[in-house]
Every structure is written in structure tokens, then in C-alpha cells.
Amino acid sequence: MAQRTPDYDAVVVGAGFAGMYMLYRLRELGLSVRVFETGTSVGGTWYWNRYPGARVDTETMFYSYQFSEALQQEWDWPERYPAQADLAAYARHVADRFELWPDIQFETRVDAARWDDAAGLWTVETDDGTQVTARFCVMATGCLSAVNYPEIDGLEDYAGETYHPAHWPADGVDFAGKRVAVIGTGSSGVQSIPVIAEAAAHVTVFQRTANYVMPAHNRPMAADEVAEIKANYPALRAKAKQSFSGNYFPVAGPSALAVSEEERNREYEKRWAMGGLAIMATYADFQTSEAANETASDFIRNKIRTIVKDPDVAELLAPKQLFLCKRLCVGTDYYETYNRDNVTLVDISETGIDRVTPEGVCVAGHTEPVDVLVLATGFDAVTGALKRIDIRGVDGLALREKWADGPRTYLGLGIAGFPNLFTITGPGSPSVLTNMIPSIEQHVEWIADCVRHMRDAGLDRIEAERDAETDWVAHVNDIGDQTLRATCQSWYFGSNIPGKPRVILPYAGGFPAYTEKCDEVAAAGYTGFALR
Ligand code: NA7
């Protein structure tokens, strides 16, 4: 039994799409909830990532909440892939509609959370030194929220303006007449480079690894298309949940090698014309057969050679790693941008960057003078935001220490040694390999059901069991190592952060298998969790 009355029943860290929905569900159960959020408004990823060209790469009629039929019927998305501002407006609408604002404290960063086993309470400490206690602590801290600033010699001495896409000034950046360097060619670089190139005098792109970029073919939503989706929303959403990524992408067949080259290329052409991420589901053996995977890799490499006029530049842009090894990017005029006179591509795959000088970026002894430096260098993905908080469990165990060799969780929801702490889309759950919003909803609903079960059964404490956690971590690693994702350096495995253990972060077994497991665990009285 809890020894004293806490300030709140639950603290939720983060007011992105996960934190907002968690607040809604816990409040619905009658819990008192405090949400802490570093930003000045809701939206999380879609609050922070204000860089030019930022837009979601999943079709937004499906990258949106489905928990409220009224919400999904009333909201109108302007475009197939809405821009950051539209996603932020949607987040604010949700906060208005469900009256979430009063329970969210903005401009407040959570620095620490300590579990007191005798009291059965978490003490959560914020950056102004305030401490609050709660029975439950839910980490809704996001998978791509802990910004990665690169370790490059001389960066601190650079005399021009420096920006990271996820810390972009709200008022934008004026690139007119300026020489710009962009370091990084993941999604943020891919989306921003074409937009920056239209405004700047010159853009120099420093590329360590070329990525596969599908055209978005973004467009305004047509009224009849919207009406049809809205009329069939529940069925379409249900269908998406049965697919590996929680997105409804039609699968053309079990193997790319089971069909002729002509048929395969017809299918790839169809998906290139369709745009977006659907190509990743074309054949079911992209993650298991290198030969199958190469057929898609070659198709995209050939597209790059067709689009990019300078054959040397085209070769540099053609990815060397397997298709889907790193996250597939979706862009607008990305490859076309390299045909512009004011864009230069610098390959740093062999050399890296020597240093940043006060004037610019130095590679292989040559300094490119620039006025603006854009560090599109990504995130300390999945675990970064959790490890940046000093989280202490039973006997003062630090999460950072527990995860020194890689994250250990049970289902990406609970952690042995950290009672009454839940992570939304934590490591070991499908998260970044799926459509994030359905994954968030599945976690929030699972947690809310668990809290309801505890309340109804008069239970105060839940903790993942060590053996269940060990088995789950082994399963996550086995599956991750069996996929072709393990064949390159990517943030899925923590490879982008110097010193980070090379361990798969998301669960790569697919959304349906994962949700089935979570449902089984709950139905059997939360097997693998100790409750009392
Ligand atoms: P990503 O996908 O991690 O991309 C970061 C890019 O920055 C990538 O090209 C990196 O090269 C490059 N990078 C990182 N550190 C360095 C250093 N030190 N030197 C040179 N280049 C570097 O992050 P994004 O923000 O673009 O996208 C993240 C996700 O957000 C995206 O997948 C969507 O889900 C939304 P590397 O590939 O590591 O060689």
C-alpha cells in the first residue's frame, strides 16, 4: 500500500502525441495527472521539428489519432503529407477539444525521477528544482527527440549561424544570399535541402551515407478521396493494424525473386509513381533475402542515375547499403536538387569532416566557407531521451547504468527494477519501425487498461520480472539480428552515436505479432509482471 498521499496519481513526461493521449486516458479513469513538457505547446516531434520542408512521410489520414471517431471525422488534413505547421495545429486542436491544457505544465524539463519503494511513489524533479510525487510515472519522451549534435573539431569556434532541424527558430531562417552547409542526409536533410537550395545563394551538402529517397508526390487532398476514407475509417484502420508496419501498404507477393524482372519492375514503377513509403512492403522478403532486396535497391539506384545529370554525383547519391537497412526517406525534388547550379555534394564517407573552422567546413584539407551551418545530424534515437533523465529505480539503480550495454525492457513497456514506470513506444517495442501514432495508441491503451486493472484489483505496484525481461530482450535481439537491417550502420542499432552500444532498439517482429503478445500478457493477468 502506498504510504502517503502523492501530489498526483500519475506524472507523464512529454506532451507529444503519446503524452497527450496518455493524459486523456488516465484522466478518463479518474486519475489526477500532471504532464511536464519542455516546449511551449503540445505536439512533441511536430512542435520541435520546424525546419524548412518538414512534413510527415506517412499519409496523414492514417498518421493521426483513431481513438475518437468524432475527431477523425471532423478534422480535415489539407495535404497528403501535411507540413509541420499543420501537424502542430492538429495537436493544438486535440488539446482544445479534450481540454488537455490545464493539466500540462509547459517550459518545464524533467531532469530526474526517483522511486521510493517504501512509499510506493515516484518523485519527479523538474529543471526549476520543483519536486512532485506520483504513484505512476509514464515516459512519453519520444523516440526521435534527444538531439544529436555531432562531435566535430572546431564546431564551437564557427563564426556563422548554426542550426539543428529539431531546434529550428520559430521565426524561420533567412537564407537569401547566403552560403549554406548542410551536414547530414537523413530525412531532415532530405526534406530541407531542396527548400534551402531555392532560397540560398549556395548549398554544400556533406554526405556521409547516401540514403534511398522515394518521391513524396505530395498534393492537396481531394474531397472525394477524403470522403471515401472517412466513410471507411474503422475498416481501413483495422486493416492497417494487420500489416507489419501498422500502415496499410499492399503487399505484391511473398518474394521479389518469385516473379519476373519485368513484373517486379512494373510493380516498383507503380509504387514510385504512387510515392511515399509503400514500396517497402512490395515483397515480403526484403529483410530476409539479400538478392530480393537488391532488386529494389537497383531500381532506386537506376532512378537516381536517370534523374541526376552529372553521373559522378549520381553515383555518390546511389546508396551502397541495402534497401531499408536505414530508414527509407521520402522527399520532394531531392535528387532533382542536385541538378541545380547552386548545389554541391561533398562525399565524406571515407574522410569524414576534418574540422569546422570559424569560416566554414574543412574536408580533406579544403575549407568551404559558409555563412550558415545546418547540422541535420539526427537524434540519439529511442533511448536518448530516457537516458538524459536521471531515472532511479529500486535501491537507487540508475537506468543509465542498467542500460549501459543496451536497453533492457519487457515489451518496451516496463523495466525490471523500475516499478510503476511505463515507457510509451520504448525500446523493445515496434515504435520507429511502424506508423508511430497507432503504435502510441496501442501502448497508451495497454497502460490505461493495466492501471484500471490495478485499481479494480486493489493493487499498488507493478514491476516487470527480470526473467520475462531477459527473455524479451533476447527475442528482440534475435529478431533484429536476423533482419538485413543488421548489415549496415544505422540509428536503429545506435550506430550514429559515438560510444552507444550496437544493439537493435525497436522490436522488428512486426506490429501484429507484437500487439498479439501484449494482448496475451494482459489477458493472462499481466504475465511477466509482478503485481501486488
Ligand atoms: P538521421 O536519419 O539520423 O540522419 C542524420 C544524418 O546526419 C545522416 O546522414 C548521418 O550520416 C549524418 N551524420 C550524423 N552525424 C554525423 C557526423 N558526425 N558527420 C557527418 N554526418 C553525420 O536523422 P534525421 O533527423 O534526418 O531523421 C531522423 C528521423 O526523423 C527520420 O528517420 C524520420 O523518422 C524522422 P550516417 O547515415 O550516420 O552516416
Coordinates of C-alpha atoms and ligand atoms in Angstrom, one line a residue:
M1 CA 0.0 0.0 0.0
A2 CA 1.2 3.5 -0.7
Q3 CA 2.4 5.1 2.5
R4 CA 1.4 8.7 1.9
T5 CA -0.7 10.7 -0.4
P6 CA 1.1 11.7 -3.6
D7 CA 0.8 15.0 -5.3
Y8 CA -0.7 13.2 -8.4
D9 CA -1.7 9.8 -9.3
A10 CA 0.4 9.9 -12.4
V11 CA 3.1 12.1 -13.9
V12 CA 3.5 12.0 -17.6
V13 CA 6.7 13.3 -19.2
G14 CA 6.2 14.9 -22.6
A15 CA 3.2 16.4 -24.3
G16 CA 3.6 15.0 -27.8
F17 CA 1.1 12.7 -29.3
A18 CA 1.9 10.0 -26.7
G19 CA 1.7 12.3 -23.7
M20 CA -1.5 14.0 -24.8
Y21 CA -3.4 10.7 -25.3
M22 CA -2.0 9.2 -22.1
L23 CA -3.3 12.2 -20.2
Y24 CA -6.7 11.8 -21.8
R25 CA -6.9 8.1 -20.9
L26 CA -5.7 8.4 -17.3
R27 CA -8.0 11.3 -16.6
E28 CA -10.8 9.3 -18.0
L29 CA -10.0 6.7 -15.3
G30 CA -10.4 9.4 -12.7
L31 CA -6.6 9.8 -12.0
S32 CA -5.1 13.1 -11.2
V33 CA -2.3 13.7 -13.8
R34 CA 0.4 16.2 -14.3
V35 CA 2.2 16.4 -17.7
F36 CA 5.5 18.1 -17.9
E37 CA 6.7 19.4 -21.3
T38 CA 9.8 21.3 -22.2
G39 CA 8.3 23.1 -25.2
T40 CA 5.8 26.0 -25.0
S41 CA 3.0 24.0 -26.7
V42 CA 1.8 20.4 -27.5
G43 CA 3.0 18.2 -30.4
G44 CA 6.4 16.9 -29.4
T45 CA 8.3 16.0 -32.6
W46 CA 5.8 18.1 -34.5
Y47 CA 6.4 21.0 -32.2
W48 CA 10.2 20.9 -32.4
N49 CA 10.9 20.0 -36.0
R50 CA 10.2 23.3 -37.6
Y51 CA 12.9 23.1 -40.3
P52 CA 12.1 24.1 -43.8
G53 CA 10.3 21.3 -45.7
A54 CA 9.4 19.4 -42.5
R55 CA 6.4 17.2 -43.2
V56 CA 5.3 13.7 -42.2
D57 CA 6.2 10.9 -44.6
T58 CA 3.2 8.7 -43.7
E59 CA -0.1 9.6 -45.3
T60 CA -1.7 11.7 -42.6
M61 CA -5.2 10.4 -42.9
F62 CA -3.6 7.4 -41.2
Y63 CA -0.9 9.3 -39.3
S64 CA -3.4 10.6 -36.8
Y65 CA -5.4 9.5 -33.8
Q66 CA -8.2 7.0 -34.3
F67 CA -9.3 6.7 -30.7
S68 CA -12.1 9.3 -31.3
E69 CA -14.3 8.7 -34.3
A70 CA -15.6 12.2 -33.9
L71 CA -12.1 13.7 -34.0
Q72 CA -11.1 11.8 -37.1
Q73 CA -14.4 12.7 -38.8
E74 CA -14.2 16.4 -38.0
W75 CA -10.5 17.1 -38.8
D76 CA -9.6 17.9 -42.4
W77 CA -6.0 17.4 -43.5
P78 CA -5.0 19.8 -46.2
E79 CA -2.4 17.6 -47.9
R80 CA -1.4 14.0 -48.4
Y81 CA 1.7 14.7 -46.3
P82 CA 0.9 17.7 -44.2
A83 CA 3.7 20.1 -43.2
Q84 CA 4.9 20.6 -39.6
A85 CA 2.6 23.6 -39.0
D86 CA -0.5 21.6 -39.9
L87 CA 0.5 18.7 -37.6
A88 CA 1.2 21.2 -34.8
A89 CA -2.2 22.8 -35.4
Y90 CA -3.8 19.3 -35.2
A91 CA -2.0 18.7 -31.9
R92 CA -3.4 22.0 -30.5
H93 CA -6.9 21.2 -31.8
V94 CA -6.7 17.9 -29.9
A95 CA -5.6 19.7 -26.7
D96 CA -8.5 22.2 -27.1
R97 CA -11.1 19.5 -27.9
F98 CA -10.3 17.3 -25.0
E99 CA -9.4 20.2 -22.7
L100 CA -5.9 18.9 -22.0
W101 CA -4.2 22.3 -21.4
P102 CA -4.9 22.7 -17.7
D103 CA -3.0 19.5 -16.8
I104 CA 0.1 20.3 -18.9
Q105 CA 2.9 22.4 -17.5
F106 CA 5.0 23.8 -20.3
E107 CA 8.5 25.1 -20.4
T108 CA 9.4 22.6 -17.8
R109 CA 12.0 19.9 -18.3
V110 CA 12.1 16.8 -16.2
D111 CA 15.6 16.2 -15.0
A112 CA 15.2 13.3 -12.6
A113 CA 12.8 10.7 -11.3
R114 CA 13.4 8.6 -8.2
W115 CA 11.4 5.6 -7.0
D116 CA 10.8 5.3 -3.2
D117 CA 10.0 1.7 -2.6
A118 CA 8.8 2.2 1.0
A119 CA 6.4 4.9 0.0
G120 CA 5.5 3.3 -3.3
L121 CA 6.0 6.7 -5.1
W122 CA 8.0 8.4 -7.8
T123 CA 9.5 11.7 -7.0
V124 CA 9.9 13.7 -10.2
E125 CA 12.2 16.7 -10.3
T126 CA 12.0 19.4 -12.9
D127 CA 14.6 21.9 -14.1
D128 CA 13.3 24.7 -11.7
G129 CA 14.0 22.4 -8.8
T130 CA 10.4 21.6 -8.1
Q131 CA 9.6 18.0 -6.9
V132 CA 6.3 16.3 -7.2
T133 CA 5.3 12.8 -6.2
A134 CA 3.1 10.4 -8.1
R135 CA 2.2 6.7 -7.9
F136 CA 2.8 6.2 -11.6
C137 CA 5.4 7.8 -13.9
V138 CA 4.8 7.5 -17.7
M139 CA 7.7 8.4 -20.0
A140 CA 6.2 9.8 -23.2
T141 CA 9.5 11.3 -24.2
G142 CA 9.5 10.3 -27.9
C143 CA 11.8 8.2 -30.0
L144 CA 13.5 10.9 -32.0
S145 CA 13.6 13.8 -29.6
A146 CA 17.1 13.7 -28.0
V147 CA 19.0 15.9 -30.5
N148 CA 22.4 14.6 -31.7
Y149 CA 25.0 17.4 -32.1
P150 CA 28.0 15.9 -33.9
E151 CA 31.4 15.7 -32.3
I152 CA 33.4 17.7 -34.9
D153 CA 36.6 19.5 -34.0
G154 CA 36.2 23.3 -34.0
L155 CA 32.4 23.4 -34.1
E156 CA 32.3 25.7 -31.1
D157 CA 34.6 28.2 -32.9
Y158 CA 32.4 28.5 -36.0
A159 CA 31.6 32.2 -36.5
G160 CA 28.4 31.9 -38.6
E161 CA 24.9 30.8 -37.7
T162 CA 24.4 27.1 -36.7
Y163 CA 21.0 25.3 -36.6
H164 CA 19.8 21.8 -35.9
P165 CA 16.5 20.9 -37.7
A166 CA 14.9 19.9 -34.4
H167 CA 15.8 23.2 -32.7
W168 CA 14.8 25.4 -35.6
P169 CA 13.9 29.0 -34.8
A170 CA 10.2 29.5 -34.7
D171 CA 10.5 32.6 -37.0
G172 CA 12.5 30.7 -39.6
V173 CA 15.9 31.4 -41.0
D174 CA 16.6 33.9 -43.8
F175 CA 18.8 32.1 -46.3
A176 CA 18.7 34.8 -49.0
G177 CA 22.1 35.4 -50.5
K178 CA 23.8 33.1 -48.0
R179 CA 26.2 30.2 -48.5
V180 CA 24.9 27.2 -46.5
A181 CA 26.4 23.9 -45.5
V182 CA 24.2 21.0 -44.6
I183 CA 25.7 18.1 -42.8
G184 CA 23.5 15.0 -42.8
T185 CA 21.3 13.4 -45.5
G186 CA 18.7 11.5 -43.4
S187 CA 15.1 12.6 -43.6
S188 CA 15.7 16.1 -42.1
G189 CA 18.5 16.8 -44.7
V190 CA 16.5 15.2 -47.5
Q191 CA 13.4 17.3 -46.8
S192 CA 15.2 20.6 -46.1
I193 CA 18.0 20.7 -48.7
P194 CA 15.6 21.3 -51.7
V195 CA 13.8 24.1 -49.8
I196 CA 17.0 25.7 -48.6
A197 CA 18.5 25.5 -52.1
E198 CA 15.6 27.6 -53.5
A199 CA 16.4 30.4 -51.1
A200 CA 20.1 30.3 -50.6
A201 CA 23.0 31.6 -52.8
H202 CA 24.7 28.2 -52.5
V203 CA 24.2 25.0 -50.6
T204 CA 27.0 22.5 -50.0
V205 CA 25.8 19.1 -48.8
F206 CA 28.2 17.0 -46.8
Q207 CA 27.1 13.4 -47.2
R208 CA 28.5 10.5 -45.0
T209 CA 26.0 8.0 -46.2
A210 CA 23.6 8.2 -49.2
N211 CA 20.0 7.2 -48.4
Y212 CA 17.2 5.8 -50.5
V213 CA 14.7 8.6 -51.1
M214 CA 11.3 7.9 -52.6
P215 CA 9.4 10.8 -54.1
A216 CA 6.5 12.0 -51.9
H217 CA 4.2 13.2 -54.7
N218 CA 2.6 15.4 -52.1
R219 CA -0.7 17.0 -53.2
P220 CA -3.8 18.6 -51.7
M221 CA -6.3 16.0 -50.5
A222 CA -9.2 15.6 -52.9
A223 CA -12.7 15.9 -51.4
D224 CA -13.9 12.6 -52.8
E225 CA -10.8 10.8 -51.5
V226 CA -11.3 12.3 -48.0
A227 CA -15.0 11.3 -48.1
E228 CA -14.2 7.7 -49.0
I229 CA -11.5 7.3 -46.3
K230 CA -13.8 8.9 -43.7
A231 CA -16.7 6.6 -44.7
N232 CA -14.4 3.6 -44.3
Y233 CA -12.1 4.7 -41.5
P234 CA -12.7 1.9 -39.0
A235 CA -12.2 -0.9 -41.6
L236 CA -9.1 0.8 -43.1
R237 CA -7.6 1.3 -39.6
A238 CA -8.3 -2.3 -38.7
K239 CA -6.6 -3.5 -41.9
A240 CA -3.6 -1.3 -41.2
K241 CA -3.2 -2.9 -37.8
Q242 CA -2.9 -6.3 -39.5
S243 CA 0.1 -5.1 -41.5
F244 CA 3.7 -5.4 -40.4
S245 CA 4.3 -1.6 -40.1
G246 CA 0.8 -0.7 -38.9
N247 CA 0.4 1.1 -42.2
Y248 CA -1.8 -0.3 -44.9
F249 CA 0.6 -0.9 -47.8
P250 CA -0.5 -3.5 -50.3
V251 CA 1.9 -6.5 -50.5
A252 CA 2.5 -7.6 -54.1
G253 CA 3.9 -11.0 -53.1
P254 CA 6.0 -13.2 -50.8
S255 CA 9.2 -12.9 -52.7
A256 CA 10.7 -10.5 -55.2
L257 CA 12.5 -13.5 -56.7
A258 CA 9.3 -15.4 -57.4
V259 CA 8.3 -13.1 -60.2
S260 CA 10.0 -12.0 -63.5
E261 CA 12.2 -8.9 -63.7
E262 CA 9.5 -7.2 -65.9
E263 CA 6.8 -7.9 -63.4
R264 CA 8.9 -6.7 -60.5
N265 CA 9.9 -3.5 -62.2
R266 CA 6.3 -2.8 -63.2
E267 CA 5.4 -3.1 -59.5
Y268 CA 8.3 -0.9 -58.4
E269 CA 7.3 1.7 -61.1
K270 CA 3.8 1.7 -59.8
R271 CA 5.0 2.4 -56.3
W272 CA 7.4 5.1 -57.5
A273 CA 4.5 6.8 -59.2
M274 CA 2.4 6.3 -56.1
G275 CA 5.1 7.9 -54.0
G276 CA 5.8 7.6 -50.3
L277 CA 6.7 4.6 -48.2
A278 CA 4.5 1.9 -49.9
I279 CA 7.5 0.5 -51.9
M280 CA 8.8 -1.0 -48.6
A281 CA 6.0 -3.5 -48.5
T282 CA 6.2 -4.7 -52.1
Y283 CA 7.7 -8.1 -51.4
A284 CA 7.8 -9.8 -48.0
D285 CA 11.5 -10.9 -48.3
F286 CA 13.2 -7.5 -48.4
Q287 CA 14.6 -8.1 -44.9
T288 CA 15.5 -11.8 -45.3
S289 CA 16.9 -12.2 -48.8
E290 CA 19.8 -10.0 -50.0
A291 CA 19.1 -10.9 -53.6
A292 CA 15.4 -9.9 -53.3
N293 CA 16.5 -6.7 -51.5
E294 CA 19.0 -5.9 -54.3
T295 CA 16.2 -5.8 -56.9
A296 CA 14.6 -2.8 -55.1
S297 CA 18.0 -1.2 -54.3
D298 CA 18.9 -1.4 -58.0
F299 CA 15.6 0.0 -59.1
I300 CA 16.0 3.1 -57.0
R301 CA 19.7 3.5 -57.9
N302 CA 18.7 3.5 -61.5
K303 CA 16.1 6.1 -60.9
I304 CA 18.8 8.3 -59.3
R305 CA 21.0 7.8 -62.4
T306 CA 18.1 8.8 -64.6
I307 CA 17.3 12.0 -62.6
V308 CA 20.7 13.3 -61.7
K309 CA 22.5 14.7 -64.7
D310 CA 26.1 14.5 -63.5
P311 CA 27.0 10.8 -63.5
D312 CA 29.6 11.3 -60.8
V313 CA 27.1 13.0 -58.5
A314 CA 24.5 10.3 -59.3
E315 CA 27.0 7.6 -58.2
L316 CA 27.6 9.4 -54.9
L317 CA 23.9 9.7 -54.3
A318 CA 23.3 6.0 -55.1
P319 CA 23.2 4.2 -51.7
K320 CA 25.7 1.4 -51.1
Q321 CA 23.8 -0.3 -48.2
L322 CA 20.8 -2.5 -48.7
F323 CA 17.4 -1.0 -49.2
L324 CA 15.5 -0.5 -45.8
C325 CA 18.7 -1.1 -43.8
K326 CA 18.5 2.6 -42.8
R327 CA 15.1 4.3 -42.6
L328 CA 13.6 5.0 -46.1
C329 CA 13.3 8.7 -46.8
V330 CA 10.6 10.5 -48.6
G331 CA 11.4 13.7 -50.4
T332 CA 10.2 16.3 -52.8
D333 CA 12.7 17.1 -55.7
Y334 CA 15.5 15.7 -53.6
Y335 CA 17.6 14.1 -56.4
E336 CA 16.5 16.9 -58.8
T337 CA 18.0 19.5 -56.5
Y338 CA 21.5 18.2 -57.3
N339 CA 21.0 19.4 -60.9
R340 CA 20.9 23.0 -59.7
D341 CA 23.9 25.2 -60.2
N342 CA 23.9 26.4 -56.6
V343 CA 24.1 22.9 -55.0
T344 CA 27.3 20.9 -54.5
L345 CA 27.6 17.5 -53.0
V346 CA 30.7 16.6 -51.0
D347 CA 31.3 12.9 -50.2
I348 CA 32.7 12.5 -46.7
S349 CA 32.2 8.7 -46.5
E350 CA 35.9 8.0 -46.5
T351 CA 37.3 11.2 -45.0
G352 CA 34.8 12.5 -42.5
I353 CA 35.0 16.2 -41.7
D354 CA 38.5 17.4 -40.7
R355 CA 37.2 20.2 -38.7
V356 CA 34.9 23.2 -38.6
T357 CA 36.8 26.5 -38.7
P358 CA 35.5 29.9 -37.9
E359 CA 34.9 30.4 -41.7
G360 CA 33.4 27.1 -42.7
V361 CA 33.7 23.3 -43.1
C362 CA 37.1 21.7 -43.8
V363 CA 37.2 18.3 -45.6
A364 CA 40.4 16.7 -46.9
G365 CA 42.3 19.9 -46.3
H366 CA 39.9 22.2 -48.2
T367 CA 37.7 24.7 -46.3
E368 CA 34.4 25.5 -47.8
P369 CA 33.5 29.0 -46.5
V370 CA 29.8 29.2 -45.4
D371 CA 27.5 31.7 -43.6
V372 CA 25.1 29.1 -42.2
L373 CA 25.7 25.6 -40.9
V374 CA 22.8 23.2 -40.7
L375 CA 23.5 20.2 -38.6
A376 CA 20.9 17.7 -39.9
T377 CA 22.7 15.0 -37.8
G378 CA 19.7 13.4 -36.3
F379 CA 18.9 12.1 -32.8
D380 CA 20.1 9.8 -30.0
A381 CA 17.2 7.6 -31.1
V382 CA 14.8 5.7 -28.9
T383 CA 16.9 5.5 -25.7
G384 CA 18.4 9.0 -25.7
A385 CA 15.5 10.9 -24.2
L386 CA 15.1 8.4 -21.4
K387 CA 18.8 8.3 -20.6
R388 CA 19.1 12.0 -20.5
I389 CA 16.7 11.9 -17.4
D390 CA 18.3 10.7 -14.2
I391 CA 15.9 7.8 -13.6
R392 CA 16.5 5.8 -10.4
G393 CA 14.6 2.7 -9.5
V394 CA 14.7 0.2 -6.6
D395 CA 17.8 0.7 -4.4
G396 CA 18.8 3.8 -6.4
L397 CA 19.5 1.8 -9.5
A398 CA 20.2 4.2 -12.4
L399 CA 18.5 3.5 -15.7
R400 CA 21.7 4.7 -17.4
E401 CA 23.7 2.1 -15.6
K402 CA 21.2 -0.7 -16.2
W403 CA 21.2 0.2 -19.9
A404 CA 25.0 0.7 -20.2
D405 CA 25.2 -2.3 -22.6
G406 CA 21.9 -1.6 -24.4
P407 CA 18.3 -1.1 -23.4
R408 CA 16.6 -3.9 -21.3
T409 CA 12.8 -3.7 -21.1
Y410 CA 9.8 -6.1 -21.1
L411 CA 7.8 -5.4 -24.2
G412 CA 9.2 -1.8 -24.3
L413 CA 6.6 -1.0 -21.7
G414 CA 8.1 -1.9 -18.3
I415 CA 11.6 -2.2 -16.8
A416 CA 12.7 -4.6 -14.1
G417 CA 13.8 -2.6 -11.1
F418 CA 11.6 0.4 -12.0
P419 CA 8.2 -0.3 -10.6
N420 CA 5.1 1.8 -11.7
L421 CA 7.2 3.3 -14.6
F422 CA 5.8 2.8 -18.1
T423 CA 7.5 3.8 -21.3
I424 CA 5.4 4.7 -24.4
T425 CA 7.0 3.2 -27.5
G426 CA 10.1 2.4 -25.5
P427 CA 13.0 0.3 -26.8
G428 CA 11.9 -3.3 -27.5
S429 CA 8.6 -2.2 -28.9
P430 CA 7.9 -1.7 -32.7
S431 CA 7.8 2.1 -32.4
V432 CA 10.0 3.6 -35.2
L433 CA 9.5 0.6 -37.5
T434 CA 5.8 1.3 -37.5
N435 CA 3.4 4.1 -38.1
M436 CA 4.0 5.9 -34.8
I437 CA 0.5 7.1 -33.9
P438 CA -1.2 3.7 -34.0
S439 CA 1.8 2.4 -32.0
I440 CA 1.4 5.1 -29.5
E441 CA -2.3 4.5 -29.2
Q442 CA -1.8 0.8 -28.6
H443 CA 0.7 1.5 -25.8
V444 CA -1.4 4.1 -24.2
E445 CA -4.5 1.9 -24.2
W446 CA -2.5 -1.1 -22.8
I447 CA -1.1 1.1 -20.0
A448 CA -4.5 2.6 -19.2
D449 CA -6.1 -0.9 -19.1
C450 CA -3.3 -2.1 -16.8
V451 CA -3.8 0.9 -14.5
R452 CA -7.6 0.2 -14.5
H453 CA -6.9 -3.5 -13.7
M454 CA -4.7 -2.5 -10.8
R455 CA -7.3 -0.1 -9.4
D456 CA -10.1 -2.6 -9.7
A457 CA -8.0 -5.3 -8.0
G458 CA -6.7 -3.0 -5.3
L459 CA -3.1 -3.3 -6.5
D460 CA -0.5 -0.6 -6.0
R461 CA 2.7 -1.8 -7.6
I462 CA 3.7 -3.3 -10.9
E463 CA 7.2 -4.3 -12.0
A464 CA 8.5 -6.3 -14.9
E465 CA 10.0 -9.5 -13.8
R466 CA 13.7 -10.0 -14.5
D467 CA 13.3 -13.3 -16.3
A468 CA 10.5 -12.0 -18.5
E469 CA 12.6 -9.0 -19.4
T470 CA 15.7 -11.2 -20.1
D471 CA 13.6 -13.4 -22.4
W472 CA 12.1 -10.4 -24.2
V473 CA 15.4 -8.7 -24.7
A474 CA 16.9 -12.0 -26.2
H475 CA 13.9 -12.3 -28.5
V476 CA 14.2 -8.6 -29.6
N477 CA 17.9 -9.1 -30.3
D478 CA 17.4 -12.4 -32.1
I479 CA 14.8 -11.0 -34.5
G480 CA 16.8 -7.8 -35.0
D481 CA 20.0 -9.7 -35.8
Q482 CA 18.2 -11.9 -38.3
T483 CA 17.0 -9.0 -40.4
L484 CA 19.1 -7.4 -43.1
R485 CA 18.9 -4.2 -41.1
A486 CA 21.8 -5.6 -39.1
T487 CA 24.1 -5.3 -42.2
C488 CA 24.7 -1.5 -42.0
Q489 CA 25.3 1.4 -39.6
S490 CA 22.0 3.0 -38.6
W491 CA 20.3 4.6 -35.7
Y492 CA 18.0 1.6 -35.4
F493 CA 21.1 0.0 -33.8
G494 CA 22.5 3.1 -32.1
S495 CA 25.4 3.3 -34.6
N496 CA 25.1 7.0 -35.2
I497 CA 26.1 7.9 -31.7
P498 CA 29.8 7.5 -30.8
G499 CA 30.1 5.0 -27.9
K500 CA 26.4 3.9 -28.0
P501 CA 26.1 0.1 -27.7
R502 CA 25.3 -1.5 -31.0
V503 CA 22.0 -3.2 -30.1
I504 CA 18.7 -3.1 -32.1
L505 CA 16.4 -0.6 -30.4
P506 CA 13.0 -1.3 -31.8
Y507 CA 11.2 -4.7 -32.0
A508 CA 11.5 -5.9 -35.6
G509 CA 8.9 -8.7 -35.4
G510 CA 6.1 -6.5 -36.7
F511 CA 3.1 -4.7 -35.3
P512 CA 0.5 -7.7 -35.4
A513 CA 2.8 -10.2 -33.6
Y514 CA 3.7 -7.6 -31.0
T515 CA 0.2 -6.5 -30.2
E516 CA -0.9 -10.1 -30.0
K517 CA 1.8 -10.7 -27.4
C518 CA 0.8 -7.6 -25.4
D519 CA -2.9 -8.7 -25.5
E520 CA -2.0 -12.2 -24.3
V521 CA 0.1 -10.8 -21.5
A522 CA -2.8 -8.6 -20.3
A523 CA -5.5 -11.3 -20.8
A524 CA -3.5 -13.7 -18.7
G525 CA -3.3 -11.2 -15.8
Y526 CA -0.1 -9.5 -16.8
T527 CA 2.2 -12.4 -17.1
G528 CA 5.9 -11.4 -16.7
F529 CA 4.9 -8.5 -14.4
A530 CA 4.9 -8.8 -10.6
L531 CA 1.8 -7.1 -9.2
R532 CA 0.9 -6.5 -5.6
Ligands
NA7_1 P1 19.1 10.7 -39.3 O1 18.3 9.9 -40.2 O2 19.8 10.1 -38.2 O3 20.2 11.4 -40.3 C1 21.3 12.1 -39.8 C2 22.3 12.3 -40.9 O4 23.4 13.0 -40.3 C3 22.8 11.1 -41.5 O5 23.0 11.3 -42.9 C4 24.1 10.9 -40.8 O6 25.1 10.1 -41.5 C5 24.6 12.3 -40.7 N1 25.6 12.5 -39.6 C6 25.4 12.2 -38.3 N2 26.5 12.5 -37.6 C7 27.4 12.9 -38.5 C8 28.7 13.4 -38.4 N3 29.4 13.5 -37.2 N4 29.4 13.8 -39.5 C9 28.7 13.7 -40.7 N5 27.5 13.3 -40.9 C10 26.8 12.9 -39.8 O7 18.3 12.0 -38.7 P2 17.2 12.8 -39.4 O8 16.9 13.9 -38.4 O9 17.5 13.2 -40.8 O10 16.0 11.9 -39.4 C11 15.6 11.2 -38.2 C12 14.2 10.6 -38.4 O11 13.3 11.7 -38.2 C13 13.8 10.1 -39.7 O12 14.2 8.9 -40.0 C14 12.3 10.3 -39.7 O13 11.8 9.2 -39.0 C15 12.1 11.5 -38.9 P3 25.1 8.5 -41.3 O14 23.9 8.0 -42.0 O15 25.1 8.2 -39.8 O16 26.4 8.1 -41.9

